[in-house]
Amino acid sequence: MKFYIKYLLCFSGILGSAQSKPQIKSYPPKQINFVNSEYKDFVVVKDVIYALSQNNDLIVIDLKKDNFWLIKNNITAIAKKSNDELVVGNMYGEVFILKKRKRLRMIDKIDAKIFSIFITSKNEPVIYSDKSIYYNKREYIPKRQTNFYGKVRDKYTGTKLIEPDYLYLDREDFMWFDFDEGEWGGNVCFFDLNTKQFIYDDWLLLDDGIKYKKRNDYFAKLREKFPEIIKVTKRDTLYRFPYNLNISSGMTGVAYDDKNDLFITSSGGGMIYSTNNNFSYFVDGTVVKISKKEKDFFKSCFDEKILEDEKYKIAFGKYNMGFKNLNREVRENILTENEINRLGAITFNKYDRKLYIYSTKGFYSLHNHDCTFTKKKFFSPELLCKIQNERDYCIHLNVTKFEFISEKEILFLTKNNGIGYYDGKTVKYYR
């Protein structure tokens, strides 16, 4: 389920040829080429990066010496245990422990292609492959004709499991599978490692065919149908995780803070608006906060306006399937340059105990009081954007993951520049 529906308006004059252009002009970077490849994931141990290239090579990068070496080919997944021991898997179903930066020792093998590896709260690996969820020597297979087997035109018809658009393992040992289908919607499924149960839909609905005139009447029936999931207190309506907590497809990041509150960023909806002067407006991002209120019961809230600039709120404020302000002339006059901003990943900096987000315009620290969010610019890296049918701007997010290794030092995974490293003053890109 989406927070709002995708749609397009007035695309006149925005088509252009594919090329690369700087997205943000600041902090001129230093480019260091190793294998001249992009990366799809990394973990870091002290001053050493273990990175997976797009060609499935496991590369080690030493941040202090700016050198690298290749460990092994055909590696498709990597995860770090609490003792900094690394677990890696390959496309042939082999699972290894990485010892002393170079030596791999095989510890298991499954008959499947490994997509991802995660480490549970018990410090145990769990594997998601094209066949099953593999945990403690047992396989758990989702039922057929669900999101796990295909989407859009091939929806549910496959015979093997597909890779989700976003995959996450939370502190409660729930695996999240985000299957984003763009304008067709999408869904988030879950697997509970504690009960070994799949959850294919986290939104509670009535299917009795009755049209309720009053919202309270509908909720009363919903509560009657799901008494073990819905709990009403004097102050709040609470839900058992993960139901009705505004967890939606289109996720770009998930992170806990030091209070054990859970934050989700998403950019799965919105609209592009183009004026007659060929300027475009695209601002899209939601932050969800989930807080545990009682044992097994949670409350959520969300903010869809975290990226909106005050300058544009009157002209571009959203309402249902359009703008609150119906006067097109107001938008034509105020949009004198491209205003493009999408919300990307979120992470918690354990060194300064703050949340940080990435958007098209750079990295920000994120502050919240209840569910009112504010942000403060941290820094803006210079990035390349592979422009597709776009001119003078980039809608596609260039940073997909980032992690702090000290209060000011940050590593960030990009789509077009390799792995970025910022030390508080300068930026390096490793490719």
CSV table of C-alpha atoms in Angstrom, one decimal:
chain,number,residue,atom,x,y,z
A,1,MET,CA,0.0,0.0,0.0
A,2,LYS,CA,1.3,3.5,-0.9
A,3,PHE,CA,0.9,6.7,1.1
A,4,TYR,CA,-0.2,8.4,-2.1
A,5,ILE,CA,-0.6,7.5,-5.7
A,6,LYS,CA,2.0,8.0,-8.4
A,7,TYR,CA,1.1,10.1,-11.4
A,8,LEU,CA,2.7,12.3,-14.0
A,9,LEU,CA,1.8,15.8,-15.2
A,10,CYS,CA,3.0,17.9,-18.1
A,11,PHE,CA,6.2,16.2,-19.3
A,12,SER,CA,6.8,18.7,-22.1
A,13,GLY,CA,10.4,19.6,-22.7
A,14,ILE,CA,12.1,17.3,-20.3
A,15,LEU,CA,13.4,14.6,-22.6
A,16,GLY,CA,17.2,14.4,-23.1
A,17,SER,CA,19.9,12.1,-24.2
A,18,ALA,CA,21.5,9.7,-21.7
A,19,GLN,CA,24.7,11.2,-20.2
A,20,SER,CA,26.5,11.8,-16.9
A,21,LYS,CA,26.4,15.1,-15.1
A,22,PRO,CA,27.4,16.3,-11.6
A,23,GLN,CA,24.4,16.2,-9.4
A,24,ILE,CA,25.7,18.4,-6.6
A,25,LYS,CA,28.7,20.7,-6.9
A,26,SER,CA,30.6,20.7,-3.6
A,27,TYR,CA,33.6,19.0,-2.0
A,28,PRO,CA,35.6,18.2,-5.2
A,29,PRO,CA,36.4,14.5,-4.8
A,30,LYS,CA,39.5,12.4,-5.3
A,31,GLN,CA,38.9,9.3,-7.5
A,32,ILE,CA,40.8,6.1,-6.8
A,33,ASN,CA,40.3,3.4,-9.4
A,34,PHE,CA,40.9,-0.2,-8.4
A,35,VAL,CA,38.7,-2.5,-10.5
A,36,ASN,CA,36.8,0.3,-12.2
A,37,SER,CA,33.5,-1.2,-11.1
A,38,GLU,CA,30.4,-0.1,-9.2
A,39,TYR,CA,29.5,-1.9,-6.0
A,40,LYS,CA,26.3,-3.3,-4.7
A,41,ASP,CA,27.1,-3.8,-1.0
A,42,PHE,CA,29.8,-3.4,1.7
A,43,VAL,CA,30.6,-3.9,5.3
A,44,VAL,CA,33.3,-2.3,7.2
A,45,VAL,CA,35.6,-3.6,10.0
A,46,LYS,CA,37.8,-0.8,11.6
A,47,ASP,CA,39.6,0.8,8.6
A,48,VAL,CA,38.9,-2.0,6.1
A,49,ILE,CA,36.0,-2.2,3.6
A,50,TYR,CA,34.8,-5.5,2.3
A,51,ALA,CA,32.9,-4.7,-0.8
A,52,LEU,CA,30.8,-6.7,-3.4
A,53,SER,CA,31.3,-5.5,-6.9
A,54,GLN,CA,28.5,-5.5,-9.5
A,55,ASN,CA,30.5,-8.4,-11.1
A,56,ASN,CA,30.2,-10.4,-7.8
A,57,ASP,CA,33.9,-10.0,-6.8
A,58,LEU,CA,34.7,-9.7,-3.1
A,59,ILE,CA,37.1,-6.8,-2.8
A,60,VAL,CA,39.0,-5.6,0.3
A,61,ILE,CA,39.9,-1.9,0.4
A,62,ASP,CA,42.3,-0.5,3.0
A,63,LEU,CA,41.2,3.1,3.9
A,64,LYS,CA,44.6,4.0,5.4
A,65,LYS,CA,46.8,2.8,2.6
A,66,ASP,CA,44.3,3.3,-0.3
A,67,ASN,CA,45.1,-0.1,-1.7
A,68,PHE,CA,43.0,-3.2,-2.4
A,69,TRP,CA,43.0,-6.9,-3.1
A,70,LEU,CA,40.6,-9.5,-4.5
A,71,ILE,CA,39.5,-12.3,-2.2
A,72,LYS,CA,37.1,-14.3,-4.4
A,73,ASN,CA,34.9,-14.2,-7.4
A,74,ASN,CA,31.2,-15.1,-7.7
A,75,ILE,CA,30.3,-13.8,-4.2
A,76,THR,CA,26.7,-12.6,-4.0
A,77,ALA,CA,26.2,-11.8,-0.3
A,78,ILE,CA,28.1,-10.6,2.8
A,79,ALA,CA,27.2,-9.9,6.5
A,80,LYS,CA,29.1,-9.0,9.6
A,81,LYS,CA,28.6,-10.8,13.0
A,82,SER,CA,28.8,-8.9,16.3
A,83,ASN,CA,32.4,-10.1,16.8
A,84,ASP,CA,33.4,-8.7,13.3
A,85,GLU,CA,33.5,-12.1,11.8
A,86,LEU,CA,32.3,-12.1,8.2
A,87,VAL,CA,29.8,-14.5,6.6
A,88,VAL,CA,29.7,-14.6,2.8
A,89,GLY,CA,27.8,-16.6,0.2
A,90,ASN,CA,28.1,-17.3,-3.5
A,91,MET,CA,25.9,-17.9,-6.5
A,92,TYR,CA,26.4,-21.7,-6.1
A,93,GLY,CA,25.0,-21.9,-2.6
A,94,GLU,CA,28.3,-22.1,-0.7
A,95,VAL,CA,28.6,-20.3,2.6
A,96,PHE,CA,31.9,-19.2,4.0
A,97,ILE,CA,33.5,-17.6,7.1
A,98,LEU,CA,36.2,-15.1,6.2
A,99,LYS,CA,39.3,-15.3,8.4
A,100,LYS,CA,42.2,-12.8,8.7
A,101,ARG,CA,41.1,-10.7,5.7
A,102,LYS,CA,42.0,-13.4,3.1
A,103,ARG,CA,41.2,-16.9,4.0
A,104,LEU,CA,37.7,-18.4,3.4
A,105,ARG,CA,36.4,-21.5,5.2
A,106,MET,CA,33.3,-23.1,3.9
A,107,ILE,CA,30.8,-23.8,6.7
A,108,ASP,CA,27.6,-24.8,4.7
A,109,LYS,CA,26.1,-25.4,1.3
A,110,ILE,CA,22.6,-25.1,-0.1
A,111,ASP,CA,21.1,-26.0,-3.4
A,112,ALA,CA,20.3,-22.5,-4.5
A,113,LYS,CA,21.6,-19.1,-5.5
A,114,ILE,CA,22.2,-16.9,-2.5
A,115,PHE,CA,20.7,-13.4,-2.6
A,116,SER,CA,21.4,-12.1,0.9
A,117,ILE,CA,22.7,-13.0,4.3
A,118,PHE,CA,21.7,-11.4,7.6
A,119,ILE,CA,22.8,-11.9,11.2
A,120,THR,CA,20.1,-12.5,13.8
A,121,SER,CA,19.9,-11.2,17.4
A,122,LYS,CA,21.5,-14.5,18.4
A,123,ASN,CA,24.4,-13.8,16.1
A,124,GLU,CA,23.3,-16.6,13.7
A,125,PRO,CA,23.3,-16.3,9.9
A,126,VAL,CA,20.0,-16.5,8.0
A,127,ILE,CA,20.1,-16.8,4.2
A,128,TYR,CA,17.6,-15.7,1.6
A,129,SER,CA,18.0,-17.5,-1.7
A,130,ASP,CA,16.1,-18.1,-4.9
A,131,LYS,CA,14.7,-21.2,-3.2
A,132,SER,CA,13.9,-20.5,0.4
A,133,ILE,CA,14.8,-18.8,3.7
A,134,TYR,CA,17.5,-21.0,5.2
A,135,TYR,CA,18.0,-20.8,8.9
A,136,ASN,CA,19.6,-23.3,11.4
A,137,LYS,CA,19.9,-26.0,8.7
A,138,ARG,CA,16.2,-25.8,7.8
A,139,GLU,CA,14.4,-24.3,4.7
A,140,TYR,CA,11.3,-22.2,4.9
A,141,ILE,CA,9.5,-21.7,1.6
A,142,PRO,CA,6.8,-19.0,1.1
A,143,LYS,CA,3.5,-20.2,-0.5
A,144,ARG,CA,3.1,-20.0,-4.2
A,145,GLN,CA,1.3,-17.1,-6.0
A,146,THR,CA,2.6,-14.5,-3.6
A,147,ASN,CA,4.9,-11.5,-4.1
A,148,PHE,CA,7.9,-13.7,-3.6
A,149,TYR,CA,7.5,-15.3,-7.0
A,150,GLY,CA,7.2,-12.3,-9.3
A,151,LYS,CA,5.6,-8.9,-9.9
A,152,VAL,CA,3.9,-6.6,-12.5
A,153,ARG,CA,3.4,-8.6,-15.7
A,154,ASP,CA,4.9,-11.8,-14.2
A,155,LYS,CA,3.1,-11.3,-10.9
A,156,TYR,CA,3.1,-14.4,-8.7
A,157,THR,CA,3.7,-16.8,-11.6
A,158,GLY,CA,7.4,-17.7,-11.1
A,159,THR,CA,8.8,-21.0,-9.9
A,160,LYS,CA,11.8,-19.4,-8.0
A,161,LEU,CA,11.9,-16.7,-5.4
A,162,ILE,CA,12.9,-13.2,-6.6
A,163,GLU,CA,15.0,-10.6,-5.0
A,164,PRO,CA,13.0,-7.9,-3.2
A,165,ASP,CA,13.6,-4.2,-3.8
A,166,TYR,CA,14.5,-3.8,-0.2
A,167,LEU,CA,15.3,-6.5,2.4
A,168,TYR,CA,15.9,-5.9,6.2
A,169,LEU,CA,16.2,-7.9,9.4
A,170,ASP,CA,15.0,-6.0,12.5
A,171,ARG,CA,15.9,-6.4,16.2
A,172,GLU,CA,12.7,-8.5,16.8
A,173,ASP,CA,14.1,-11.0,14.2
A,174,PHE,CA,11.4,-10.2,11.6
A,175,MET,CA,12.7,-10.3,8.0
A,176,TRP,CA,11.1,-7.6,5.8
A,177,PHE,CA,10.6,-8.1,2.0
A,178,ASP,CA,9.7,-4.9,0.1
A,179,PHE,CA,8.4,-5.7,-3.4
A,180,ASP,CA,7.9,-2.3,-5.0
A,181,GLU,CA,5.8,-2.3,-8.2
A,182,GLY,CA,5.9,1.4,-9.0
A,183,GLU,CA,2.6,2.8,-10.3
A,184,TRP,CA,1.1,-0.6,-9.8
A,185,GLY,CA,1.6,-0.4,-6.0
A,186,GLY,CA,3.6,-3.1,-4.2
A,187,ASN,CA,3.6,-4.9,-1.0
A,188,VAL,CA,5.8,-5.7,2.1
A,189,CYS,CA,5.9,-9.3,3.3
A,190,PHE,CA,7.5,-10.6,6.5
A,191,PHE,CA,9.0,-13.8,7.9
A,192,ASP,CA,9.1,-14.2,11.7
A,193,LEU,CA,12.2,-16.1,12.6
A,194,ASN,CA,10.8,-16.8,16.1
A,195,THR,CA,7.5,-18.4,15.0
A,196,LYS,CA,8.7,-19.4,11.5
A,197,GLN,CA,5.6,-17.9,10.1
A,198,PHE,CA,5.2,-15.8,6.9
A,199,ILE,CA,3.0,-12.7,6.8
A,200,TYR,CA,1.9,-11.8,3.3
A,201,ASP,CA,-0.1,-8.6,4.1
A,202,ASP,CA,0.4,-6.3,7.0
A,203,TRP,CA,-2.8,-4.2,6.5
A,204,LEU,CA,-5.9,-5.3,8.4
A,205,LEU,CA,-9.1,-5.1,6.4
A,206,LEU,CA,-12.7,-6.2,6.6
A,207,ASP,CA,-14.0,-8.4,3.7
A,208,ASP,CA,-17.6,-8.6,4.8
A,209,GLY,CA,-18.9,-6.5,1.8
A,210,ILE,CA,-20.7,-4.0,4.1
A,211,LYS,CA,-20.4,-0.3,3.4
A,212,TYR,CA,-19.8,1.5,6.8
A,213,LYS,CA,-21.0,5.1,7.0
A,214,LYS,CA,-19.1,5.9,10.1
A,215,ARG,CA,-15.4,5.3,10.6
A,216,ASN,CA,-15.9,4.3,14.2
A,217,ASP,CA,-18.3,1.5,13.2
A,218,TYR,CA,-15.7,0.1,10.8
A,219,PHE,CA,-13.0,0.2,13.4
A,220,ALA,CA,-15.2,-1.5,16.0
A,221,LYS,CA,-15.8,-4.4,13.6
A,222,LEU,CA,-12.1,-4.5,12.7
A,223,ARG,CA,-11.2,-4.7,16.4
A,224,GLU,CA,-13.8,-7.4,16.9
A,225,LYS,CA,-12.3,-9.4,14.0
A,226,PHE,CA,-8.6,-9.0,15.1
A,227,PRO,CA,-8.7,-8.8,19.0
A,228,GLU,CA,-5.3,-10.3,19.3
A,229,ILE,CA,-3.7,-7.7,17.0
A,230,ILE,CA,-5.5,-4.4,18.0
A,231,LYS,CA,-5.3,-3.0,21.5
A,232,VAL,CA,-7.0,0.2,22.6
A,233,THR,CA,-5.6,2.0,25.7
A,234,LYS,CA,-6.7,5.3,27.3
A,235,ARG,CA,-4.3,7.2,25.1
A,236,ASP,CA,-3.6,5.2,22.0
A,237,THR,CA,-4.6,2.5,19.6
A,238,LEU,CA,-1.8,0.0,19.4
A,239,TYR,CA,-1.1,-2.8,17.0
A,240,ARG,CA,0.9,-6.0,17.2
A,241,PHE,CA,3.9,-5.8,14.9
A,242,PRO,CA,3.9,-5.5,11.9
A,243,TYR,CA,0.3,-4.8,11.3
A,244,ASN,CA,-1.1,-1.3,10.5
A,245,LEU,CA,2.1,0.5,11.3
A,246,ASN,CA,2.5,2.4,8.0
A,247,ILE,CA,5.1,0.1,6.6
A,248,SER,CA,4.8,0.6,2.9
A,249,SER,CA,6.6,-0.5,-0.3
A,250,GLY,CA,9.1,1.9,-1.8
A,251,MET,CA,11.4,1.8,1.3
A,252,THR,CA,14.9,3.3,1.0
A,253,GLY,CA,16.2,2.8,4.5
A,254,VAL,CA,15.4,1.5,8.0
A,255,ALA,CA,17.3,2.3,11.2
A,256,TYR,CA,16.9,2.2,15.0
A,257,ASP,CA,17.9,5.1,17.3
A,258,ASP,CA,19.4,4.7,20.8
A,259,LYS,CA,15.8,4.7,22.3
A,260,ASN,CA,15.0,1.6,20.3
A,261,ASP,CA,12.5,3.6,18.1
A,262,LEU,CA,12.4,2.4,14.5
A,263,PHE,CA,12.5,4.8,11.6
A,264,ILE,CA,11.7,4.0,7.9
A,265,THR,CA,12.4,6.2,4.9
A,266,SER,CA,10.6,5.7,1.7
A,267,SER,CA,10.3,7.3,-1.7
A,268,GLY,CA,7.7,5.3,-3.5
A,269,GLY,CA,5.2,7.8,-4.7
A,270,GLY,CA,4.9,11.5,-5.7
A,271,MET,CA,4.7,13.2,-9.0
A,272,ILE,CA,6.7,15.1,-11.6
A,273,TYR,CA,5.4,18.5,-12.6
A,274,SER,CA,6.9,20.4,-15.6
A,275,THR,CA,6.1,24.1,-16.4
A,276,ASN,CA,5.9,25.7,-19.8
A,277,ASN,CA,9.4,27.1,-19.2
A,278,ASN,CA,10.7,23.5,-18.9
A,279,PHE,CA,11.4,23.6,-15.2
A,280,SER,CA,10.5,20.5,-13.2
A,281,TYR,CA,9.3,19.8,-9.7
A,282,PHE,CA,9.7,16.4,-8.0
A,283,VAL,CA,9.8,16.2,-4.2
A,284,ASP,CA,9.1,12.8,-2.7
A,285,GLY,CA,9.8,11.3,0.7
A,286,THR,CA,8.2,10.0,3.8
A,287,VAL,CA,9.7,9.2,7.3
A,288,VAL,CA,7.8,6.7,9.5
A,289,LYS,CA,8.5,6.3,13.2
A,290,ILE,CA,7.5,3.1,15.0
A,291,SER,CA,7.6,3.0,18.8
A,292,LYS,CA,7.1,0.1,21.2
A,293,LYS,CA,4.5,1.1,23.8
A,294,GLU,CA,3.7,-2.2,25.5
A,295,LYS,CA,5.0,-5.8,25.2
A,296,ASP,CA,4.5,-6.8,21.5
A,297,PHE,CA,2.4,-3.7,20.7
A,298,PHE,CA,3.5,-0.6,18.8
A,299,LYS,CA,2.4,2.8,17.6
A,300,SER,CA,3.4,4.6,14.4
A,301,CYS,CA,3.3,8.0,12.8
A,302,PHE,CA,4.7,9.5,9.6
A,303,ASP,CA,5.8,12.8,8.0
A,304,GLU,CA,5.4,13.2,4.3
A,305,LYS,CA,6.7,16.8,4.2
A,306,ILE,CA,10.2,16.5,5.5
A,307,LEU,CA,11.7,17.5,2.1
A,308,GLU,CA,9.2,20.3,1.2
A,309,ASP,CA,10.8,23.7,1.0
A,310,GLU,CA,8.8,26.6,2.4
A,311,LYS,CA,9.2,28.5,-0.8
A,312,TYR,CA,7.1,25.9,-2.7
A,313,LYS,CA,4.5,24.9,-0.1
A,314,ILE,CA,1.7,27.2,-1.3
A,315,ALA,CA,2.1,26.3,-5.0
A,316,PHE,CA,2.9,22.6,-4.6
A,317,GLY,CA,1.2,21.4,-1.4
A,318,LYS,CA,-0.3,18.0,-2.1
A,319,TYR,CA,-3.9,17.1,-1.5
A,320,ASN,CA,-5.3,13.6,-2.3
A,321,MET,CA,-4.6,13.2,-6.1
A,322,GLY,CA,-3.5,16.7,-6.9
A,323,PHE,CA,-2.4,20.1,-5.5
A,324,LYS,CA,-4.3,22.0,-2.9
A,325,ASN,CA,-3.8,25.2,-4.9
A,326,LEU,CA,-5.6,24.8,-8.3
A,327,ASN,CA,-4.1,27.9,-9.8
A,328,ARG,CA,-1.5,26.7,-12.3
A,329,GLU,CA,-0.2,30.2,-12.9
A,330,VAL,CA,1.1,30.3,-9.3
A,331,ARG,CA,3.2,27.2,-10.0
A,332,GLU,CA,4.4,28.6,-13.4
A,333,ASN,CA,5.6,31.8,-11.7
A,334,ILE,CA,7.3,30.3,-8.7
A,335,LEU,CA,9.2,27.5,-10.4
A,336,THR,CA,12.1,29.4,-11.9
A,337,GLU,CA,14.6,26.4,-11.5
A,338,ASN,CA,14.4,22.7,-11.2
A,339,GLU,CA,13.3,21.6,-7.7
A,340,ILE,CA,14.2,17.9,-7.5
A,341,ASN,CA,14.5,16.1,-4.1
A,342,ARG,CA,14.0,12.4,-3.3
A,343,LEU,CA,14.5,10.8,0.1
A,344,GLY,CA,17.0,8.0,0.4
A,345,ALA,CA,18.6,5.9,3.1
A,346,ILE,CA,18.6,6.5,6.8
A,347,THR,CA,21.2,5.5,9.5
A,348,PHE,CA,22.0,6.1,13.1
A,349,ASN,CA,25.4,7.6,14.0
A,350,LYS,CA,26.3,5.9,17.3
A,351,TYR,CA,29.1,8.4,17.9
A,352,ASP,CA,27.0,11.5,18.1
A,353,ARG,CA,23.7,9.6,18.8
A,354,LYS,CA,21.9,11.3,15.9
A,355,LEU,CA,19.9,10.0,12.9
A,356,TYR,CA,21.0,10.9,9.5
A,357,ILE,CA,19.3,10.8,6.1
A,358,TYR,CA,20.3,11.1,2.5
A,359,SER,CA,18.3,12.9,-0.1
A,360,THR,CA,19.0,14.2,-3.6
A,361,LYS,CA,20.5,17.4,-2.1
A,362,GLY,CA,22.9,15.7,0.3
A,363,PHE,CA,23.2,14.3,3.8
A,364,TYR,CA,21.3,15.7,6.7
A,365,SER,CA,21.0,15.1,10.5
A,366,LEU,CA,17.4,14.3,11.3
A,367,HIS,CA,15.7,15.5,14.5
A,368,ASN,CA,12.3,14.5,15.8
A,369,HIS,CA,9.9,15.4,18.5
A,370,ASP,CA,7.0,12.9,18.5
A,371,CYS,CA,6.4,12.9,14.7
A,372,THR,CA,7.5,16.4,13.8
A,373,PHE,CA,10.8,16.2,11.9
A,374,THR,CA,13.4,18.8,11.1
A,375,LYS,CA,16.7,18.4,9.3
A,376,LYS,CA,20.1,20.1,9.2
A,377,LYS,CA,22.6,19.8,6.3
A,378,PHE,CA,25.7,17.7,7.0
A,379,PHE,CA,27.4,17.8,3.7
A,380,SER,CA,26.7,17.5,-0.1
A,381,PRO,CA,29.0,15.2,-2.1
A,382,GLU,CA,29.6,15.7,-5.8
A,383,LEU,CA,28.0,12.7,-7.6
A,384,LEU,CA,27.4,11.6,-11.2
A,385,CYS,CA,23.9,10.9,-12.3
A,386,LYS,CA,23.1,8.6,-15.2
A,387,ILE,CA,20.4,10.7,-16.8
A,388,GLN,CA,17.5,8.8,-18.4
A,389,ASN,CA,15.0,11.0,-20.2
A,390,GLU,CA,15.9,13.9,-17.9
A,391,ARG,CA,17.6,17.2,-18.4
A,392,ASP,CA,19.6,19.2,-15.9
A,393,TYR,CA,18.5,17.2,-12.9
A,394,CYS,CA,18.5,13.6,-11.5
A,395,ILE,CA,15.5,11.8,-10.1
A,396,HIS,CA,17.3,8.5,-9.4
A,397,LEU,CA,18.9,8.3,-6.0
A,398,ASN,CA,22.7,8.0,-6.2
A,399,VAL,CA,23.4,6.9,-2.6
A,400,THR,CA,21.8,3.6,-1.5
A,401,LYS,CA,23.5,3.0,1.8
A,402,PHE,CA,25.8,4.8,4.3
A,403,GLU,CA,27.5,4.1,7.6
A,404,PHE,CA,29.5,6.2,10.1
A,405,ILE,CA,32.9,4.9,11.2
A,406,SER,CA,33.5,7.9,13.5
A,407,GLU,CA,31.5,11.0,14.5
A,408,LYS,CA,32.4,12.8,11.2
A,409,GLU,CA,33.7,10.0,9.0
A,410,ILE,CA,31.2,8.4,6.7
A,411,LEU,CA,31.2,5.6,4.0
A,412,PHE,CA,28.5,5.7,1.4
A,413,LEU,CA,27.5,3.4,-1.4
A,414,THR,CA,26.8,5.1,-4.7
A,415,LYS,CA,25.4,3.9,-8.0
A,416,ASN,CA,27.8,5.7,-10.3
A,417,ASN,CA,30.9,6.7,-8.3
A,418,GLY,CA,31.8,3.5,-6.4
A,419,ILE,CA,32.1,3.7,-2.6
A,420,GLY,CA,32.5,7.2,-1.1
A,421,TYR,CA,34.6,8.1,1.9
A,422,TYR,CA,34.2,11.5,3.7
A,423,ASP,CA,36.5,12.4,6.6
A,424,GLY,CA,34.9,15.7,7.5
A,425,LYS,CA,36.9,17.7,5.0
A,426,THR,CA,37.4,15.8,1.8
A,427,VAL,CA,35.8,13.1,-0.3
A,428,LYS,CA,37.4,10.0,-1.9
A,429,TYR,CA,35.7,7.6,-4.3
A,430,TYR,CA,36.9,4.0,-4.6
A,431,ARG,CA,36.0,2.2,-7.9
